[in-house]
Amino acid sequence: MTPSLVQPALPADWRDLVALTKPRVMSLVVFTGLAGLLAAPVALPPVLAFTAVLCIALAAGAAGALNQWYEADLDAQMRRTASRPLPAGRMERQTALHFGVGLAVFSVVLMDLAANHLAAALLAVSILFYVLVYTVWLKRRTAQNIVIGGAAGAFPPLIGWVAATGSMDLLPALLFAIIFLWTPPHFWALSLFVRSDYAAAKVPMLPVVAGIEHTRLHILLYSLPLAAAAVAPWALGLTGALYGLSAAVLSAAFLVLAARVFANRATDPSGMAPEKRLFAFSVLYLFALFAALVADRWVA
Amino acid sequence: MTQDELVRRQRERARLMAWLLGAFVVLLFLITVAKIGLNR
């Protein structure tokens, strides 16, 4: 019997419910959503802005919970995820399902109440995209899983902007594009040094399906349009020089690290320092880029 | 899991739910006030 099939008949600890929402992933989602909201030309009253960001956080938590509910068997096979509440047998699967669905509905209804219909609709689409398109449909079927599925994580700045303005615009579309293009190199860098985990769990990540060299090339190739998308808001006159300079410097650093990954020939995770460095920097990159966007707005 | 542990966990969750419900009521009130302010 695998750990995922152990069904404990006990009420879940609240800490495990929190763990189900993937708090570390949520922090980046919340930050980019907040940045989208703060970059918008309309200022929401603080309590509505807070509620909109809360809804984005809850929706991300719901998507994370439903992802873990569906992937409990997969998580049990990977070292990185085996200690999560479901594969570790600390929670019933049904609890995770109820928690995820409840949180999803609550976040969408609250967003509709506090912001507007469009923001609520986008929030619902982002949850459904992550759960149905990425988790259920793509993840176990194709190496393009995180390329297409990456769109789910790109929604927050768009939702933040729409929550404030009630409409879409070019800048939030570019912010969407930045996260969409950032996701593949970010996850492929990770999947290179945890490749054996994905292979054992039969998840068709690019390094498993197409090999290490191919993945390194694609990391570099995706970093180029990412850099272009990052600089585009400034090049199109949508932001000031502070953002433009920050985007250029950060993107240049990203490209250098991606080039080092491409140049690396190691096949063992112990020799994959460039991949680990790129993965760590990619998180900082997104935080810094969106922080620069908000700072640029405040300066202007 | 012992009976004591079960009761402790249930109490912990009940207390947390009470706090969250209270916070939700306050949030709804504040959203209503803010919305009224926007529509003036």
Tab-separated table of C-alpha atoms in Angstrom:
chain	number	residue	atom	x	y	z
A	1	MET	CA	0.000	0.000	0.000
A	2	THR	CA	1.426	3.382	-0.984
A	3	PRO	CA	1.369	6.246	1.537
A	4	SER	CA	-1.177	8.088	-0.611
A	5	LEU	CA	-3.715	5.329	-0.055
A	6	VAL	CA	-3.563	5.604	3.725
A	7	GLN	CA	-6.803	7.285	4.736
A	8	PRO	CA	-6.665	8.592	8.304
A	9	ALA	CA	-10.038	9.095	9.975
A	10	LEU	CA	-9.137	12.205	11.929
A	11	PRO	CA	-9.822	15.914	11.602
A	12	ALA	CA	-7.055	17.630	9.670
A	13	ASP	CA	-4.700	19.891	11.589
A	14	TRP	CA	-5.122	23.520	10.494
A	15	ARG	CA	-1.392	23.717	9.773
A	16	ASP	CA	-1.817	20.978	7.187
A	17	LEU	CA	-4.705	22.893	5.631
A	18	VAL	CA	-2.383	25.888	5.342
A	19	ALA	CA	0.330	23.652	3.831
A	20	LEU	CA	-2.230	22.496	1.271
A	21	THR	CA	-2.387	26.043	-0.111
A	22	LYS	CA	1.363	26.025	-1.018
A	23	PRO	CA	2.175	29.219	0.928
A	24	ARG	CA	5.572	29.724	-0.727
A	25	VAL	CA	4.086	29.697	-4.211
A	26	MET	CA	1.281	31.908	-2.946
A	27	SER	CA	3.720	34.622	-1.857
A	28	LEU	CA	4.828	35.199	-5.459
A	29	VAL	CA	1.224	35.094	-6.695
A	30	VAL	CA	0.136	37.628	-4.081
A	31	PHE	CA	3.068	39.904	-4.831
A	32	THR	CA	2.479	39.967	-8.596
A	33	GLY	CA	-1.277	40.447	-8.039
A	34	LEU	CA	-0.600	43.324	-5.671
A	35	ALA	CA	1.839	44.833	-8.156
A	36	GLY	CA	-0.800	44.673	-10.912
A	37	LEU	CA	-3.262	46.372	-8.614
A	38	LEU	CA	-0.808	49.093	-7.544
A	39	ALA	CA	0.366	49.708	-11.109
A	40	ALA	CA	-3.198	50.401	-12.259
A	41	PRO	CA	-4.114	54.043	-12.866
A	42	VAL	CA	-7.141	53.774	-10.550
A	43	ALA	CA	-6.651	53.642	-6.776
A	44	LEU	CA	-9.092	51.370	-4.971
A	45	PRO	CA	-10.111	52.166	-1.379
A	46	PRO	CA	-7.632	50.271	0.862
A	47	VAL	CA	-10.168	47.777	2.170
A	48	LEU	CA	-11.252	46.825	-1.376
A	49	ALA	CA	-7.635	46.579	-2.519
A	50	PHE	CA	-6.855	44.382	0.489
A	51	THR	CA	-9.872	42.170	-0.265
A	52	ALA	CA	-8.916	41.844	-3.939
A	53	VAL	CA	-5.403	40.709	-2.995
A	54	LEU	CA	-6.861	38.398	-0.337
A	55	CYS	CA	-9.090	36.842	-3.004
A	56	ILE	CA	-6.102	36.304	-5.299
A	57	ALA	CA	-4.271	34.626	-2.399
A	58	LEU	CA	-7.265	32.433	-1.500
A	59	ALA	CA	-7.770	31.447	-5.137
A	60	ALA	CA	-4.104	30.487	-5.406
A	61	GLY	CA	-4.511	28.473	-2.207
A	62	ALA	CA	-7.599	26.769	-3.589
A	63	ALA	CA	-5.799	25.873	-6.817
A	64	GLY	CA	-2.866	24.518	-4.778
A	65	ALA	CA	-5.175	22.433	-2.591
A	66	LEU	CA	-7.020	20.969	-5.576
A	67	ASN	CA	-3.695	20.293	-7.282
A	68	GLN	CA	-2.500	18.358	-4.220
A	69	TRP	CA	-5.833	16.534	-3.984
A	70	TYR	CA	-5.509	15.338	-7.586
A	71	GLU	CA	-1.785	14.589	-7.436
A	72	ALA	CA	-1.557	12.809	-4.082
A	73	ASP	CA	-0.338	9.621	-5.783
A	74	LEU	CA	2.277	11.546	-7.762
A	75	ASP	CA	3.465	13.540	-4.748
A	76	ALA	CA	3.995	10.287	-2.827
A	77	GLN	CA	6.541	9.181	-5.422
A	78	MET	CA	8.716	12.305	-5.315
A	79	ARG	CA	11.134	13.156	-2.500
A	80	ARG	CA	10.376	16.878	-2.836
A	81	THR	CA	6.641	16.398	-2.244
A	82	ALA	CA	6.342	13.161	-0.259
A	83	SER	CA	5.992	14.981	3.062
A	84	ARG	CA	2.926	16.982	1.941
A	85	PRO	CA	-0.208	16.358	4.060
A	86	LEU	CA	-1.930	13.934	1.669
A	87	PRO	CA	0.954	11.659	0.638
A	88	ALA	CA	2.192	11.663	4.242
A	89	GLY	CA	-1.234	10.377	5.331
A	90	ARG	CA	-2.011	13.271	7.665
A	91	MET	CA	-5.264	14.208	5.947
A	92	GLU	CA	-8.185	12.547	4.167
A	93	ARG	CA	-8.370	13.237	0.427
A	94	GLN	CA	-11.977	14.338	0.731
A	95	THR	CA	-10.964	17.046	3.223
A	96	ALA	CA	-8.539	18.490	0.668
A	97	LEU	CA	-11.213	18.393	-2.039
A	98	HIS	CA	-13.823	20.124	0.125
A	99	PHE	CA	-11.301	22.673	1.341
A	100	GLY	CA	-10.124	23.456	-2.204
A	101	VAL	CA	-13.584	23.753	-3.749
A	102	GLY	CA	-14.878	25.791	-0.795
A	103	LEU	CA	-11.933	28.171	-0.941
A	104	ALA	CA	-12.274	28.554	-4.725
A	105	VAL	CA	-15.972	29.421	-4.577
A	106	PHE	CA	-15.462	31.738	-1.612
A	107	SER	CA	-12.614	33.647	-3.296
A	108	VAL	CA	-14.554	34.176	-6.544
A	109	VAL	CA	-17.760	35.290	-4.795
A	110	LEU	CA	-15.822	37.650	-2.517
A	111	MET	CA	-13.919	39.119	-5.491
A	112	ASP	CA	-17.214	39.746	-7.277
A	113	LEU	CA	-18.550	41.474	-4.169
A	114	ALA	CA	-15.466	43.614	-3.499
A	115	ALA	CA	-14.231	44.382	-7.028
A	116	ASN	CA	-16.148	43.582	-10.210
A	117	HIS	CA	-17.539	40.770	-12.373
A	118	LEU	CA	-14.586	40.726	-14.778
A	119	ALA	CA	-12.024	40.321	-11.993
A	120	ALA	CA	-14.120	37.529	-10.452
A	121	ALA	CA	-14.480	35.818	-13.840
A	122	LEU	CA	-10.712	36.000	-14.460
A	123	LEU	CA	-10.088	34.610	-10.984
A	124	ALA	CA	-12.426	31.674	-11.705
A	125	VAL	CA	-10.726	31.077	-15.069
A	126	SER	CA	-7.276	31.094	-13.430
A	127	ILE	CA	-8.331	28.462	-10.869
A	128	LEU	CA	-10.010	26.279	-13.505
A	129	PHE	CA	-7.033	26.663	-15.844
A	130	TYR	CA	-4.566	25.550	-13.161
A	131	VAL	CA	-6.679	22.642	-11.965
A	132	LEU	CA	-8.279	21.340	-15.170
A	133	VAL	CA	-5.907	22.390	-17.958
A	134	TYR	CA	-2.566	22.116	-16.151
A	135	THR	CA	-3.076	19.550	-13.369
A	136	VAL	CA	-5.625	17.177	-14.880
A	137	TRP	CA	-4.986	17.512	-18.593
A	138	LEU	CA	-1.397	18.562	-19.357
A	139	LYS	CA	0.903	17.653	-16.506
A	140	ARG	CA	0.989	13.896	-17.009
A	141	ARG	CA	0.564	13.977	-20.790
A	142	THR	CA	3.016	16.372	-22.421
A	143	ALA	CA	6.384	18.035	-21.971
A	144	GLN	CA	4.606	21.278	-22.848
A	145	ASN	CA	2.782	21.035	-19.489
A	146	ILE	CA	4.396	24.037	-17.878
A	147	VAL	CA	4.619	26.028	-21.109
A	148	ILE	CA	0.836	26.101	-21.557
A	149	GLY	CA	0.030	25.599	-17.883
A	150	GLY	CA	2.231	28.568	-17.034
A	151	ALA	CA	-0.643	30.791	-18.114
A	152	ALA	CA	-2.416	29.954	-14.847
A	153	GLY	CA	0.328	31.627	-12.821
A	154	ALA	CA	0.340	34.621	-15.156
A	155	PHE	CA	-3.174	35.730	-14.250
A	156	PRO	CA	-2.570	37.506	-10.876
A	157	PRO	CA	-1.225	40.875	-12.166
A	158	LEU	CA	-3.992	40.917	-14.758
A	159	ILE	CA	-6.600	40.230	-12.070
A	160	GLY	CA	-5.085	42.874	-9.771
A	161	TRP	CA	-5.254	45.455	-12.561
A	162	VAL	CA	-8.823	44.510	-13.561
A	163	ALA	CA	-9.929	44.558	-9.916
A	164	ALA	CA	-8.814	48.209	-9.773
A	165	THR	CA	-9.920	49.408	-13.206
A	166	GLY	CA	-12.692	47.034	-14.289
A	167	SER	CA	-11.100	46.683	-17.739
A	168	MET	CA	-8.069	45.225	-19.535
A	169	ASP	CA	-5.197	47.144	-21.050
A	170	LEU	CA	-1.864	46.619	-22.803
A	171	LEU	CA	0.322	46.883	-19.683
A	172	PRO	CA	-1.411	44.096	-17.703
A	173	ALA	CA	-1.358	41.974	-20.879
A	174	LEU	CA	2.423	42.467	-20.986
A	175	LEU	CA	2.680	41.573	-17.293
A	176	PHE	CA	0.773	38.392	-18.126
A	177	ALA	CA	3.227	37.698	-20.961
A	178	ILE	CA	6.235	38.238	-18.674
A	179	ILE	CA	5.105	35.583	-16.165
A	180	PHE	CA	3.965	33.282	-18.973
A	181	LEU	CA	7.435	33.405	-20.560
A	182	TRP	CA	9.208	33.282	-17.187
A	183	THR	CA	7.528	30.039	-16.098
A	184	PRO	CA	9.255	27.575	-18.500
A	185	PRO	CA	12.887	28.568	-17.745
A	186	HIS	CA	12.037	28.759	-14.023
A	187	PHE	CA	10.546	25.254	-13.858
A	188	TRP	CA	12.923	23.684	-16.354
A	189	ALA	CA	15.883	24.852	-14.250
A	190	LEU	CA	14.280	23.096	-11.272
A	191	SER	CA	13.356	20.003	-13.260
A	192	LEU	CA	16.957	19.576	-14.397
A	193	PHE	CA	18.258	18.977	-10.883
A	194	VAL	CA	15.228	16.983	-9.689
A	195	ARG	CA	14.944	15.087	-12.983
A	196	SER	CA	15.166	11.662	-11.319
A	197	ASP	CA	12.150	12.538	-9.161
A	198	TYR	CA	10.043	13.451	-12.190
A	199	ALA	CA	11.299	10.383	-14.085
A	200	ALA	CA	10.414	8.080	-11.162
A	201	ALA	CA	6.927	9.596	-10.990
A	202	LYS	CA	6.606	9.345	-14.815
A	203	VAL	CA	5.903	13.069	-15.175
A	204	PRO	CA	6.906	14.016	-18.756
A	205	MET	CA	8.947	17.088	-17.880
A	206	LEU	CA	11.206	18.292	-20.683
A	207	PRO	CA	14.493	16.891	-19.234
A	208	VAL	CA	12.835	13.485	-18.814
A	209	VAL	CA	11.318	13.387	-22.293
A	210	ALA	CA	13.795	15.331	-24.427
A	211	GLY	CA	17.006	15.180	-22.406
A	212	ILE	CA	19.202	17.558	-20.435
A	213	GLU	CA	20.932	19.320	-23.354
A	214	HIS	CA	17.645	19.991	-25.120
A	215	THR	CA	16.205	21.472	-21.911
A	216	ARG	CA	19.242	23.710	-21.413
A	217	LEU	CA	18.873	25.020	-24.957
A	218	HIS	CA	15.176	25.712	-24.406
A	219	ILE	CA	15.876	27.552	-21.151
A	220	LEU	CA	18.146	29.895	-23.099
A	221	LEU	CA	15.679	30.215	-25.997
A	222	TYR	CA	12.770	31.090	-23.693
A	223	SER	CA	14.908	33.587	-21.793
A	224	LEU	CA	15.232	35.733	-24.927
A	225	PRO	CA	11.518	36.529	-25.416
A	226	LEU	CA	11.247	36.823	-21.633
A	227	ALA	CA	13.866	39.586	-21.650
A	228	ALA	CA	12.101	41.275	-24.571
A	229	ALA	CA	8.711	41.102	-22.811
A	230	ALA	CA	10.244	42.438	-19.587
A	231	VAL	CA	11.667	45.509	-21.324
A	232	ALA	CA	8.607	46.019	-23.579
A	233	PRO	CA	6.521	48.081	-21.085
A	234	TRP	CA	9.294	50.685	-21.014
A	235	ALA	CA	10.028	50.458	-24.765
A	236	LEU	CA	6.337	51.070	-25.498
A	237	GLY	CA	6.262	54.081	-23.208
A	238	LEU	CA	3.971	52.457	-20.641
A	239	THR	CA	6.455	52.840	-17.770
A	240	GLY	CA	9.279	55.164	-16.814
A	241	ALA	CA	13.063	54.826	-16.895
A	242	LEU	CA	13.265	53.317	-13.387
A	243	TYR	CA	11.373	50.242	-14.537
A	244	GLY	CA	13.154	50.194	-17.906
A	245	LEU	CA	16.599	50.259	-16.339
A	246	SER	CA	15.669	47.664	-13.707
A	247	ALA	CA	14.143	45.367	-16.353
A	248	ALA	CA	17.202	45.697	-18.577
A	249	VAL	CA	19.692	44.939	-15.768
A	250	LEU	CA	17.635	42.075	-14.311
A	251	SER	CA	16.991	40.546	-17.729
A	252	ALA	CA	20.672	40.809	-18.672
A	253	ALA	CA	21.542	38.935	-15.464
A	254	PHE	CA	18.849	36.339	-16.275
A	255	LEU	CA	20.308	35.850	-19.764
A	256	VAL	CA	23.841	35.454	-18.379
A	257	LEU	CA	22.670	32.800	-15.912
A	258	ALA	CA	20.652	31.050	-18.639
A	259	ALA	CA	23.743	31.069	-20.878
A	260	ARG	CA	25.753	29.486	-18.056
A	261	VAL	CA	23.110	26.776	-17.770
A	262	PHE	CA	23.372	26.228	-21.516
A	263	ALA	CA	27.148	25.954	-21.254
A	264	ASN	CA	27.029	23.493	-18.364
A	265	ARG	CA	27.711	19.885	-19.336
A	266	ALA	CA	27.046	18.192	-15.985
A	267	THR	CA	24.426	15.458	-15.944
A	268	ASP	CA	24.511	14.781	-12.219
A	269	PRO	CA	22.536	17.131	-9.916
A	270	SER	CA	25.684	17.702	-7.840
A	271	GLY	CA	27.245	19.479	-10.836
A	272	MET	CA	24.214	21.611	-11.562
A	273	ALA	CA	25.146	24.748	-9.651
A	274	PRO	CA	24.260	26.985	-12.655
A	275	GLU	CA	20.757	25.456	-12.792
A	276	LYS	CA	20.253	25.949	-9.054
A	277	ARG	CA	21.525	29.523	-9.336
A	278	LEU	CA	19.156	30.295	-12.218
A	279	PHE	CA	16.217	28.773	-10.351
A	280	ALA	CA	16.923	30.845	-7.226
A	281	PHE	CA	17.547	34.002	-9.261
A	282	SER	CA	14.379	33.539	-11.311
A	283	VAL	CA	12.269	33.951	-8.162
A	284	LEU	CA	14.204	37.071	-7.188
A	285	TYR	CA	13.924	38.300	-10.794
A	286	LEU	CA	10.137	38.273	-10.774
A	287	PHE	CA	9.913	39.898	-7.336
A	288	ALA	CA	12.399	42.615	-8.315
A	289	LEU	CA	10.793	43.253	-11.712
A	290	PHE	CA	7.327	43.782	-10.243
A	291	ALA	CA	8.713	45.798	-7.332
A	292	ALA	CA	10.436	48.045	-9.892
A	293	LEU	CA	7.136	48.446	-11.744
A	294	VAL	CA	5.360	49.621	-8.589
A	295	ALA	CA	8.276	51.893	-7.599
A	296	ASP	CA	8.277	53.360	-11.094
A	297	ARG	CA	4.559	54.163	-10.805
A	298	TRP	CA	5.066	55.812	-7.442
A	299	VAL	CA	7.996	57.883	-8.680
A	300	ALA	CA	5.966	58.984	-11.722
B	1	MET	CA	-4.412	9.360	17.923
B	2	THR	CA	-5.678	9.540	21.492
B	3	GLN	CA	-9.090	10.895	22.497
B	4	ASP	CA	-7.389	13.896	24.130
B	5	GLU	CA	-5.499	14.687	20.959
B	6	LEU	CA	-8.703	14.410	18.922
B	7	VAL	CA	-10.567	16.797	21.226
B	8	ARG	CA	-7.624	19.215	21.263
B	9	ARG	CA	-7.492	19.267	17.481
B	10	GLN	CA	-11.256	19.783	17.156
B	11	ARG	CA	-11.154	22.649	19.674
B	12	GLU	CA	-8.222	24.247	17.867
B	13	ARG	CA	-10.107	24.122	14.559
B	14	ALA	CA	-13.352	25.373	16.107
B	15	ARG	CA	-11.531	28.336	17.652
B	16	LEU	CA	-9.827	29.140	14.371
B	17	MET	CA	-13.145	28.926	12.480
B	18	ALA	CA	-14.730	31.307	14.995
B	19	TRP	CA	-11.939	33.845	14.459
B	20	LEU	CA	-12.157	33.503	10.684
B	21	LEU	CA	-15.934	33.922	10.685
B	22	GLY	CA	-15.607	37.003	12.900
B	23	ALA	CA	-12.973	38.457	10.569
B	24	PHE	CA	-15.218	37.717	7.565
B	25	VAL	CA	-18.149	39.584	9.127
B	26	VAL	CA	-15.915	42.603	9.842
B	27	LEU	CA	-14.530	42.456	6.290
B	28	LEU	CA	-18.036	42.357	4.793
B	29	PHE	CA	-19.006	45.376	6.854
B	30	LEU	CA	-15.921	47.309	5.720
B	31	ILE	CA	-16.498	46.326	2.070
B	32	THR	CA	-20.077	47.596	2.341
B	33	VAL	CA	-18.930	50.913	3.820
B	34	ALA	CA	-16.264	51.304	1.107
B	35	LYS	CA	-18.753	50.473	-1.663
B	36	ILE	CA	-21.244	53.001	-0.320
B	37	GLY	CA	-18.425	55.574	-0.269
B	38	LEU	CA	-17.560	54.805	-3.908
B	39	ASN	CA	-21.158	55.211	-5.050
B	40	ARG	CA	-21.654	58.600	-3.433
